Tab-separated table of C-alpha atoms and ligand atoms in Angstrom:
chain	number	residue	atom	x	y	z
U	1046	UNK	CA	-22.669	-6.404	12.649
U	1047	UNK	CA	-18.998	-6.811	11.978
U	1048	UNK	CA	-16.269	-4.965	13.828
U	1049	UNK	CA	-13.425	-3.226	12.089
U	1050	UNK	CA	-9.997	-2.062	13.147
U	1051	UNK	CA	-8.201	0.620	10.912
U	1052	UNK	CA	-4.473	0.605	11.191
U	1053	UNK	CA	-3.430	4.085	9.712
U	1054	UNK	CA	-6.981	5.679	10.185
U	1055	UNK	CA	-5.830	9.233	9.655
U	1056	UNK	CA	-4.225	8.569	6.333
U	1057	UNK	CA	-5.643	8.790	2.840
U	1058	UNK	CA	-6.797	5.055	2.748
U	1059	UNK	CA	-7.757	5.259	6.492
U	1060	UNK	CA	-10.197	8.432	5.841
U	1061	UNK	CA	-11.502	6.623	2.741
U	1062	UNK	CA	-12.264	3.455	4.744
U	1063	UNK	CA	-14.303	5.643	7.262
U	1064	UNK	CA	-16.119	7.215	4.515
U	1065	UNK	CA	-17.475	3.811	3.277
U	1066	UNK	CA	-18.202	2.662	6.849
U	1067	UNK	CA	-20.052	5.850	7.501
U	1068	UNK	CA	-22.257	4.762	4.824
U	1069	UNK	CA	-23.073	1.236	6.484
U	1070	UNK	CA	-23.647	1.989	10.024
U	1071	UNK	CA	-26.115	-1.034	10.303
U	1072	UNK	CA	-23.345	-3.320	8.962
U	1073	UNK	CA	-20.006	-2.383	10.442
U	1074	UNK	CA	-18.894	-0.988	13.978
U	1075	UNK	CA	-15.478	0.409	14.394
U	1076	UNK	CA	-13.444	-1.363	17.105
U	1077	UNK	CA	-10.143	0.593	16.955
U	1078	UNK	CA	-8.426	3.374	15.029
U	1079	UNK	CA	-4.767	4.113	15.026
U	1080	UNK	CA	-2.531	6.859	13.868
U	1081	UNK	CA	1.081	7.846	14.222
U	1082	UNK	CA	1.018	11.295	15.971
U	1083	UNK	CA	-2.004	13.219	14.708
U	1084	UNK	CA	-4.033	12.986	17.843
U	1085	UNK	CA	-6.374	15.785	16.826
U	1086	UNK	CA	-7.556	14.041	13.493
U	1087	UNK	CA	-7.878	10.683	15.444
U	1088	UNK	CA	-9.862	12.484	18.351
U	1089	UNK	CA	-12.407	13.854	15.665
U	1090	UNK	CA	-12.779	10.257	14.225
U	1091	UNK	CA	-13.118	8.804	17.701
U	1092	UNK	CA	-15.929	11.256	18.506
U	1093	UNK	CA	-17.746	10.305	15.271
U	1094	UNK	CA	-17.345	6.620	15.260
U	1095	UNK	CA	-16.808	5.785	19.146
U	1096	UNK	CA	-14.285	2.925	18.881
U	1097	UNK	CA	-13.454	0.891	21.920
U	1098	UNK	CA	-9.673	1.694	21.307
U	1099	UNK	CA	-7.466	4.403	19.903
U	1100	UNK	CA	-3.805	3.861	19.384
U	1101	UNK	CA	-1.075	6.657	18.912
U	1102	UNK	CA	2.594	5.865	18.387
U	1103	UNK	CA	3.795	8.688	20.451
U	1104	UNK	CA	3.276	9.101	24.190
U	1105	UNK	CA	2.629	12.710	24.546
U	1106	UNK	CA	0.024	12.410	21.678
U	1107	UNK	CA	-1.545	9.689	23.448
U	1108	UNK	CA	-1.917	11.536	26.658
U	1109	UNK	CA	-3.199	14.512	24.710
U	1110	UNK	CA	-5.903	12.374	23.038
U	1111	UNK	CA	-6.983	10.908	26.271
U	1112	UNK	CA	-7.323	14.212	27.854
U	1113	UNK	CA	-9.400	15.292	24.907
U	1114	UNK	CA	-11.580	12.290	24.779
U	1115	UNK	CA	-12.364	12.310	28.508
U	1116	UNK	CA	-13.264	16.085	28.379
U	1117	UNK	CA	-15.870	15.346	25.625
U	1118	UNK	CA	-17.212	12.304	27.545
U	1119	UNK	CA	-16.059	9.672	25.006
U	1120	UNK	CA	-15.368	6.166	26.483
U	1121	UNK	CA	-12.640	5.298	23.975
U	1122	UNK	CA	-9.590	3.864	25.820
U	1123	UNK	CA	-6.261	5.197	24.348
U	1124	UNK	CA	-3.410	2.830	23.909
U	1125	UNK	CA	0.207	3.788	22.958
U	1126	UNK	CA	3.041	2.250	20.830
U	1127	UNK	CA	3.650	-1.001	18.922
U	1128	UNK	CA	2.119	-3.135	21.636
U	1129	UNK	CA	-0.979	-1.104	21.405
U	1130	UNK	CA	-1.145	-1.392	17.456
U	1131	UNK	CA	-0.559	-5.219	17.607
U	1132	UNK	CA	-3.200	-5.704	20.311
U	1133	UNK	CA	-5.958	-3.939	18.346
U	1134	UNK	CA	-4.765	-5.804	15.179
U	1135	UNK	CA	-4.861	-9.255	16.977
U	1136	UNK	CA	-7.908	-8.632	19.230
U	1137	UNK	CA	-10.283	-11.596	18.908
U	1138	UNK	CA	-13.248	-9.341	19.022
U	1139	UNK	CA	-12.304	-7.980	15.570
U	1140	UNK	CA	-13.637	-9.358	12.536
U	1141	UNK	CA	-11.972	-7.153	9.889
U	1142	UNK	CA	-8.539	-5.410	9.883
U	1143	UNK	CA	-7.629	-2.588	7.399
U	1144	UNK	CA	-3.915	-2.563	7.216
U	1145	UNK	CA	-3.255	1.050	5.922
U	1146	UNK	CA	-0.138	2.114	7.912
U	1147	UNK	CA	2.449	3.466	5.289
U	1148	UNK	CA	5.817	1.789	5.024
U	1149	UNK	CA	7.602	-0.972	6.963
U	1150	UNK	CA	6.221	0.673	10.178
U	1151	UNK	CA	3.146	-1.551	9.338
U	1152	UNK	CA	4.907	-4.806	9.066
U	1153	UNK	CA	4.396	-6.007	12.799
U	1154	UNK	CA	0.705	-4.860	13.227
U	1155	UNK	CA	-0.228	-6.296	9.876
U	1156	UNK	CA	1.291	-9.691	10.686
U	1157	UNK	CA	-0.569	-9.514	14.018
U	1158	UNK	CA	-3.737	-9.035	12.052
U	1159	UNK	CA	-2.901	-12.051	10.027
U	1160	UNK	CA	-2.184	-13.908	13.180
U	1161	UNK	CA	-5.875	-13.080	14.299
U	1162	UNK	CA	-6.936	-15.234	11.406
U	1163	UNK	CA	-9.995	-13.440	10.241
U	1164	UNK	CA	-10.177	-11.031	7.550
U	1165	UNK	CA	-7.273	-8.796	6.468
U	1166	UNK	CA	-7.599	-5.956	4.027
U	1167	UNK	CA	-4.097	-5.086	2.631
U	1168	UNK	CA	-3.317	-1.690	1.627
U	1169	UNK	CA	0.259	-1.691	3.373
U	1170	UNK	CA	2.104	-3.205	0.390
U	1171	UNK	CA	5.452	-2.533	1.982
U	1172	UNK	CA	4.736	-5.078	4.716
U	1173	UNK	CA	4.138	-7.858	2.106
U	1174	UNK	CA	7.248	-6.763	0.056
U	1175	UNK	CA	9.457	-7.028	3.218
U	1176	UNK	CA	8.078	-10.457	4.408
U	1177	UNK	CA	6.592	-12.231	1.594
U	1178	UNK	CA	7.212	-15.823	2.326
U	1179	UNK	CA	6.453	-15.491	6.042
U	1180	UNK	CA	3.355	-13.318	5.386
U	1181	UNK	CA	1.901	-15.669	2.752
U	1182	UNK	CA	2.719	-18.818	4.924
U	1183	UNK	CA	0.994	-17.173	7.942
U	1184	UNK	CA	-2.089	-16.350	5.833
U	1185	UNK	CA	-2.250	-20.091	4.936
U	1186	UNK	CA	-1.572	-21.361	8.282
U	1187	UNK	CA	-4.142	-19.151	9.828
U	1188	UNK	CA	-6.767	-19.482	7.008
U	1189	UNK	CA	-7.164	-15.836	6.798
U	1190	UNK	CA	-9.199	-14.236	4.232
U	1191	UNK	CA	-6.744	-11.749	2.640
U	1192	UNK	CA	-8.259	-9.102	0.252
U	1193	UNK	CA	-6.017	-6.818	-1.727
U	1194	UNK	CA	-6.886	-3.114	-1.504
U	1195	UNK	CA	-4.202	-1.649	-3.721
U	1196	UNK	CA	-6.563	-1.009	-6.783
U	1197	UNK	CA	-4.500	-3.007	-9.131
U	1198	UNK	CA	-4.441	-6.116	-7.029
U	1199	UNK	CA	-7.991	-5.632	-6.138
U	1200	UNK	CA	-8.762	-5.455	-9.927
U	1201	UNK	CA	-6.599	-8.648	-10.531
U	1202	UNK	CA	-8.461	-10.454	-7.731
U	1203	UNK	CA	-11.894	-9.531	-9.284
U	1204	UNK	CA	-10.570	-10.466	-12.910
U	1205	UNK	CA	-9.426	-14.035	-11.684
U	1206	UNK	CA	-12.425	-16.169	-11.684
U	1207	UNK	CA	-14.205	-16.018	-8.376
U	1208	UNK	CA	-11.034	-14.293	-6.842
U	1209	UNK	CA	-8.937	-17.552	-7.128
U	1210	UNK	CA	-5.827	-16.602	-5.656
U	1211	UNK	CA	-2.874	-18.056	-7.821
U	1212	UNK	CA	-5.142	-20.996	-8.770
U	1213	UNK	CA	-7.078	-19.623	-11.782
U	1214	UNK	CA	-6.790	-21.994	-14.566
U	1215	UNK	CA	-5.457	-20.958	-18.011
U	1216	UNK	CA	-3.951	-17.380	-17.091
U	1217	UNK	CA	-1.336	-16.355	-19.455
U	1218	UNK	CA	-0.189	-12.941	-18.054
U	1219	UNK	CA	-1.280	-10.239	-15.559
U	1220	UNK	CA	-1.363	-6.788	-16.997
U	1221	UNK	CA	-0.492	-4.454	-14.207
U	1222	UNK	CA	-1.412	-0.792	-15.086
U	1223	UNK	CA	-0.012	2.365	-13.826
U	1224	UNK	CA	-0.729	6.004	-14.741
U	1225	UNK	CA	3.104	6.857	-15.091
U	1226	UNK	CA	2.551	9.579	-12.364
U	1227	UNK	CA	2.986	13.285	-12.788
U	1228	UNK	CA	6.258	13.058	-14.536
U	1229	UNK	CA	5.307	10.902	-17.473
U	1230	UNK	CA	5.801	13.780	-20.013
U	1231	UNK	CA	8.695	15.703	-18.216
U	1232	UNK	CA	11.992	15.601	-20.062
U	1233	UNK	CA	14.226	13.038	-18.441
U	1234	UNK	CA	16.980	15.852	-18.138
U	1235	UNK	CA	14.561	17.862	-15.910
U	1236	UNK	CA	13.863	15.153	-13.334
U	1237	UNK	CA	16.825	16.111	-11.188
U	1238	UNK	CA	15.305	19.402	-10.421
U	1239	UNK	CA	11.687	18.198	-9.458
U	1240	UNK	CA	10.354	19.538	-6.181
U	1241	UNK	CA	8.548	17.348	-3.617
U	1242	UNK	CA	5.270	19.235	-4.469
U	1243	UNK	CA	5.738	18.489	-8.154
U	1244	UNK	CA	6.392	14.828	-7.504
U	1245	UNK	CA	3.169	14.611	-5.156
U	1246	UNK	CA	0.900	16.197	-7.814
U	1247	UNK	CA	-0.604	13.021	-8.969
U	1248	UNK	CA	-2.975	13.584	-11.847
U	1249	UNK	CA	-5.491	11.034	-10.989
U	1250	UNK	CA	-5.069	9.926	-7.196
U	1251	UNK	CA	-5.008	11.673	-3.929
U	1252	UNK	CA	-2.734	9.810	-1.733
U	1253	UNK	CA	-0.362	10.291	1.078
U	1254	UNK	CA	3.073	11.762	0.135
U	1255	UNK	CA	5.511	8.699	0.302
U	1256	UNK	CA	3.206	6.691	-2.045
U	1257	UNK	CA	2.841	9.878	-4.276
U	1258	UNK	CA	6.667	10.161	-4.634
U	1259	UNK	CA	6.757	6.247	-5.386
U	1260	UNK	CA	4.171	6.868	-7.947
U	1261	UNK	CA	6.334	9.558	-9.650
U	1262	UNK	CA	9.382	7.278	-9.641
U	1263	UNK	CA	7.159	4.206	-10.468
U	1264	UNK	CA	8.828	2.563	-7.475
U	1265	UNK	CA	5.068	2.043	-6.418
U	1266	UNK	CA	4.571	-0.118	-9.750
U	1267	UNK	CA	7.677	-2.040	-8.879
U	1268	UNK	CA	6.551	-2.695	-5.275
U	1269	UNK	CA	3.196	-3.648	-6.836
U	1270	UNK	CA	4.888	-6.018	-9.169
U	1271	UNK	CA	6.442	-7.980	-6.151
U	1272	UNK	CA	3.251	-7.624	-4.320
U	1273	UNK	CA	1.251	-9.178	-7.232
U	1274	UNK	CA	4.010	-12.273	-7.412
U	1275	UNK	CA	3.388	-13.016	-3.449
U	1276	UNK	CA	-0.457	-12.420	-3.638
U	1277	UNK	CA	-1.325	-14.489	-6.674
U	1278	UNK	CA	1.739	-16.899	-6.607
U	1279	UNK	CA	3.163	-15.590	-9.949
U	1280	UNK	CA	6.612	-15.466	-11.378
U	1281	UNK	CA	7.872	-11.814	-12.148
U	1282	UNK	CA	7.850	-12.763	-15.860
U	1283	UNK	CA	3.970	-13.302	-15.847
U	1284	UNK	CA	3.359	-9.821	-14.829
U	1285	UNK	CA	3.681	-6.971	-17.456
U	1286	UNK	CA	3.658	-3.302	-16.380
U	1287	UNK	CA	1.688	-1.138	-18.919
U	1288	UNK	CA	1.363	2.660	-18.565
U	1289	UNK	CA	-2.272	3.855	-18.700
U	1290	UNK	CA	-2.504	7.604	-17.968
U	1291	UNK	CA	-6.117	7.776	-17.442
U	1292	UNK	CA	-6.208	5.185	-14.531
U	1293	UNK	CA	-9.573	3.983	-15.397
U	1294	UNK	CA	-8.520	0.269	-16.060
U	1295	UNK	CA	-7.142	-0.707	-12.874
U	1296	UNK	CA	-5.333	-3.804	-14.092
U	1297	UNK	CA	-6.176	-7.097	-16.382
U	1298	UNK	CA	-5.883	-10.656	-16.650
U	1299	UNK	CA	-4.845	-12.346	-19.996
U	1300	UNK	CA	-6.083	-15.886	-20.558
U	1301	UNK	CA	-4.627	-18.557	-22.788
U	1302	UNK	CA	-7.546	-18.374	-25.147
U	1303	UNK	CA	-7.042	-14.820	-25.907
U	1304	UNK	CA	-9.504	-13.295	-23.470
U	1305	UNK	CA	-8.427	-10.220	-21.525
U	1306	UNK	CA	-10.719	-9.469	-18.436
U	1307	UNK	CA	-10.202	-5.930	-17.069
U	1308	UNK	CA	-11.763	-4.073	-13.998
U	1309	UNK	CA	-12.646	-0.454	-14.752
U	1310	UNK	CA	-13.839	2.370	-12.489
U	1311	UNK	CA	-13.443	5.998	-11.455
U	1312	UNK	CA	-10.067	6.207	-9.844
U	1313	UNK	CA	-11.323	6.342	-6.173
U	1314	UNK	CA	-9.885	4.019	-3.414
U	1315	UNK	CA	-13.380	3.516	-1.913
U	1316	UNK	CA	-14.142	0.982	-4.656
U	1317	UNK	CA	-11.434	-1.618	-3.580
U	1318	UNK	CA	-12.071	-0.647	-0.022
U	1319	UNK	CA	-15.958	-1.395	-0.383
U	1320	UNK	CA	-15.152	-4.579	-2.249
U	1321	UNK	CA	-12.876	-5.714	0.431
U	1322	UNK	CA	-15.260	-4.723	3.254
U	1323	UNK	CA	-18.136	-6.657	1.860
U	1324	UNK	CA	-16.533	-9.350	-0.048
U	1325	UNK	CA	-18.142	-11.654	-1.279
U	1326	UNK	CA	-21.118	-9.365	-1.468
U	1327	UNK	CA	-21.130	-5.806	-3.085
U	1328	UNK	CA	-22.146	-2.510	-1.179
U	1329	UNK	CA	-22.510	1.178	-2.095
U	1330	UNK	CA	-18.990	3.015	-1.836
U	1331	UNK	CA	-20.201	6.551	-2.913
U	1332	UNK	CA	-17.872	6.546	-6.031
U	1333	UNK	CA	-18.750	8.707	-9.031
U	1334	UNK	CA	-19.982	6.266	-11.808
U	1335	UNK	CA	-17.921	6.006	-14.952
U	1336	UNK	CA	-19.490	7.793	-17.765
U	1337	UNK	CA	-18.268	6.309	-21.065
U	1338	UNK	CA	-19.833	9.158	-23.199
U	1339	UNK	CA	-17.680	11.809	-21.491
U	1340	UNK	CA	-14.750	9.678	-20.556
U	1341	UNK	CA	-12.642	10.276	-23.707
U	1342	UNK	CA	-9.543	8.147	-24.727
U	1343	UNK	CA	-8.086	5.253	-22.846
U	1344	UNK	CA	-4.533	4.978	-23.848
U	1345	UNK	CA	-1.807	2.395	-23.060
U	1346	UNK	CA	1.916	2.298	-23.767
U	1347	UNK	CA	5.095	0.590	-22.379
U	1348	UNK	CA	7.129	2.206	-19.646
U	1349	UNK	CA	10.400	3.713	-20.370
U	1350	UNK	CA	12.932	2.343	-17.983
U	1351	UNK	CA	15.293	5.069	-18.559
U	1352	UNK	CA	12.627	7.431	-17.171
U	1353	UNK	CA	11.812	4.966	-14.303
U	1354	UNK	CA	15.111	3.343	-13.018
U	1355	UNK	CA	13.156	2.487	-9.774
U	1356	UNK	CA	10.873	0.017	-11.686
U	1357	UNK	CA	13.903	-1.492	-13.323
U	1358	UNK	CA	15.534	-2.092	-9.892
U	1359	UNK	CA	12.142	-3.720	-8.737
U	1360	UNK	CA	12.101	-6.014	-11.841
U	1361	UNK	CA	15.574	-7.140	-10.913
U	1362	UNK	CA	14.858	-7.831	-7.186
U	1363	UNK	CA	11.435	-9.542	-7.866
U	1364	UNK	CA	11.650	-13.394	-7.377
U	1365	UNK	CA	15.029	-13.028	-5.929
U	1366	UNK	CA	16.127	-13.616	-2.179
U	1367	UNK	CA	13.794	-11.810	0.347
U	1368	UNK	CA	16.767	-9.763	1.518
U	1369	UNK	CA	16.999	-7.846	-1.836
U	1370	UNK	CA	13.330	-6.826	-1.511
U	1371	UNK	CA	13.822	-5.759	2.074
U	1372	UNK	CA	16.865	-3.782	1.227
U	1373	UNK	CA	15.079	-2.116	-1.796
U	1374	UNK	CA	12.045	-1.085	0.224
U	1375	UNK	CA	14.238	0.016	3.082
U	1376	UNK	CA	16.570	2.163	1.048
U	1377	UNK	CA	13.488	3.684	-0.855
U	1378	UNK	CA	11.717	4.720	2.374
U	1379	UNK	CA	14.927	6.497	3.484
U	1380	UNK	CA	15.622	8.235	0.290
U	1381	UNK	CA	11.940	9.413	-0.174
U	1382	UNK	CA	11.893	10.803	3.313
U	1383	UNK	CA	15.054	12.677	2.498
U	1384	UNK	CA	13.748	13.837	-0.778
U	1385	UNK	CA	10.420	14.990	0.864
U	1386	UNK	CA	12.635	17.085	3.236
U	1387	UNK	CA	14.496	18.522	0.280
U	1388	UNK	CA	17.828	16.975	1.435
U	1389	UNK	CA	18.494	15.006	-1.860
U	1390	UNK	CA	17.418	15.259	-5.470
U	1391	UNK	CA	14.543	13.066	-7.027
U	1392	UNK	CA	17.041	11.430	-9.393
U	1393	UNK	CA	19.123	10.527	-6.160
U	1394	UNK	CA	16.387	7.979	-5.173
U	1395	UNK	CA	17.385	5.143	-7.528
U	1396	UNK	CA	21.132	5.777	-7.086
U	1397	UNK	CA	20.881	5.307	-3.323
U	1398	UNK	CA	18.726	2.222	-3.785
U	1399	UNK	CA	21.158	0.637	-6.490
U	1400	UNK	CA	24.043	1.407	-4.123
U	1401	UNK	CA	22.464	-0.291	-1.084
U	1402	UNK	CA	21.264	-3.350	-3.343
U	1403	UNK	CA	25.140	-3.687	-4.495
U	1404	UNK	CA	26.070	-3.989	-0.791
U	1405	UNK	CA	23.343	-6.647	-0.145
U	1406	UNK	CA	23.755	-10.462	-0.369
U	1407	UNK	CA	21.225	-13.115	-0.460
U	1408	UNK	CA	19.990	-14.247	2.831
U	1409	UNK	CA	16.734	-16.201	3.817
U	1410	UNK	CA	14.513	-14.121	6.023
U	1411	UNK	CA	11.775	-16.352	7.405
U	1412	UNK	CA	11.381	-14.713	10.839
U	1413	UNK	CA	10.257	-11.438	11.832
U	1414	UNK	CA	13.459	-10.808	13.953
U	1415	UNK	CA	15.581	-11.508	10.948
U	1416	UNK	CA	13.471	-9.222	8.630
U	1417	UNK	CA	13.627	-6.506	11.173
U	1418	UNK	CA	17.377	-6.792	11.438
U	1419	UNK	CA	17.931	-6.813	7.632
U	1420	UNK	CA	15.617	-3.831	7.402
U	1421	UNK	CA	17.524	-1.836	9.776
U	1422	UNK	CA	20.886	-2.869	8.246
U	1423	UNK	CA	19.697	-1.593	4.963
U	1424	UNK	CA	18.466	1.699	6.460
U	1425	UNK	CA	21.881	2.347	7.816
U	1426	UNK	CA	23.642	1.612	4.510
U	1427	UNK	CA	21.188	3.932	2.799
U	1428	UNK	CA	22.132	6.851	5.371
U	1429	UNK	CA	25.610	6.138	4.713
U	1430	UNK	CA	25.360	6.355	0.937
U	1431	UNK	CA	23.440	9.596	1.238
U	1432	UNK	CA	26.042	11.084	3.548
U	1433	UNK	CA	28.604	10.171	0.676
U	1434	UNK	CA	26.634	11.718	-2.045
U	1435	UNK	CA	25.534	14.980	-0.292
U	1436	UNK	CA	28.939	15.832	1.034
Y	399	NAD	P1	-0.830	8.190	4.471
Y	399	NAD	O1	0.560	8.806	4.642
Y	399	NAD	O2	-1.812	9.097	4.076
Y	399	NAD	O3	-1.308	7.473	5.945
Y	399	NAD	C1	-0.389	6.709	6.590
Y	399	NAD	C2	-1.066	6.401	7.978
Y	399	NAD	O4	-0.156	5.553	8.783
Y	399	NAD	C3	-1.662	7.523	8.729
Y	399	NAD	O5	-2.622	7.116	9.579
Y	399	NAD	C4	-0.471	7.594	9.715
Y	399	NAD	O6	-0.930	8.129	11.008
Y	399	NAD	C5	0.047	6.186	9.966
Y	399	NAD	N1	1.307	6.053	10.119
Y	399	NAD	C6	2.539	6.713	9.552
Y	399	NAD	N2	3.736	6.431	10.175
Y	399	NAD	C7	3.557	5.509	11.008
Y	399	NAD	C8	4.191	4.803	12.128
Y	399	NAD	N3	5.556	4.944	12.030
Y	399	NAD	N4	3.636	3.998	12.916
Y	399	NAD	C9	2.270	3.861	12.905
Y	399	NAD	N5	1.493	4.555	12.003
Y	399	NAD	C10	1.890	5.252	11.153
Y	399	NAD	O7	-0.573	7.006	3.532
Y	399	NAD	P2	-1.676	6.296	2.498
Y	399	NAD	O8	-1.674	7.113	1.209
Y	399	NAD	O9	-2.921	6.143	3.069
Y	399	NAD	O10	-0.944	4.766	2.265
Y	399	NAD	C11	-1.242	3.789	3.348
Y	399	NAD	C12	-0.682	2.587	2.598
Y	399	NAD	O11	-1.637	2.285	1.635
Y	399	NAD	C13	0.618	2.584	1.969
Y	399	NAD	O12	1.244	1.383	2.193
Y	399	NAD	C14	0.447	2.695	0.467
Y	399	NAD	O13	1.463	2.276	-0.212
Y	399	NAD	C15	-0.916	2.034	0.518
Y	399	NAD	N6	-1.848	2.533	-0.745
Y	399	NAD	C16	-2.433	3.729	-0.544
Y	399	NAD	C17	-3.287	4.117	-1.627
Y	399	NAD	C18	-3.826	5.452	-1.610
Y	399	NAD	O14	-4.700	5.624	-2.557
Y	399	NAD	N7	-3.427	6.435	-0.803
Y	399	NAD	C19	-3.408	3.282	-2.795
Y	399	NAD	C20	-3.034	2.024	-2.607
Y	399	NAD	C21	-2.178	1.590	-1.642
Y	400	MG	MG1	-1.931	0.671	-6.504
């Protein structure tokens, strides 16, 4: 029996993870579940999975959850805040941590999970983008089994012989596929008036709203490019982004002899999640099987960087000083939150990021304190830029 902590249990990846765990009660037990503020959903999850701990980030929500769980006779203990998140991630009783908090908020708990030195399933790409060097050196120091959950990186991991991280011999290129999101065929002129709901209407994947906007702008693919470089020790020029609207090929590895190995499947996060949970074994995930007789065309094309300026910004930042990736991620998080609140336009997002990057200088960021300080600085800059463009 393996014990699992899910950081971000109430989100899209968290719920999919619980769905896979539910199918394997004899194999996995839930140690802890965490959420930001949604105590009602976390409460229902605790009733079903009976974890030892539940963590919420807000004190009133934590109190409400504790009252609820006591009333229904649950023994789950409720913790609160960043200390609670880090303690359930680093707990030596835990075998597997699923890092599925969205955004920079996941950095410290994900690093705490790496410090635990067991098995970390990484969905929270922002934490790796912000702290690449620190993150990967800790993974090595603690001899952590790091399994990528982002579907593309999970695919690349599967296509590299035996999951060899960065050491696969004879690799020429990584082909990182992306659907192009819901705005692939919109006219570039109309992008300024796209609403949050239009940006979040992803054709193939159901995801949280932040990553959905990132998919519409292809910032998500850009973050994934940076993520791939860290995970597989690649130079940015070794990774080619390919638009594949059907999201059936999840990514590919091209070898020097001309072979290209791809991983395919129905677009459903339960496949990479099940792969990560059971690796190196395979378990049932509940995912619909791919039926080639009814699948239809699989298409591929090059991304148009005029349509996706966020992708171009990520390509510029990849492989550069860590501070640029921190600033890019921070500015994007601030801008996307403001777009979702309908305070700025969709097309303002890359303008804000570019302006913050122009004010950023190369700085090494090898400690968590430095990373958090640089992140806070970039968020303040983004807020200043937004104040300028909206007044
Ligand atoms: P989501 O918005 O659906 O869920 C986010 C989770 O994080 C929730 O449980 C929420 O309570 C928690 N959370 C939010 N803010 C928090 C904070 N400040 N402190 C602590 N917890 C907080 O997001 P998601 O779509 O599940 O994505 C989660 C992560 O996985 C993201 O980094 C995303 O890029 C990555 N990812 C998601 C998918 C997908 O299909 N959804 C695919 C690949 C990668
Ligand atoms: Mg992805």
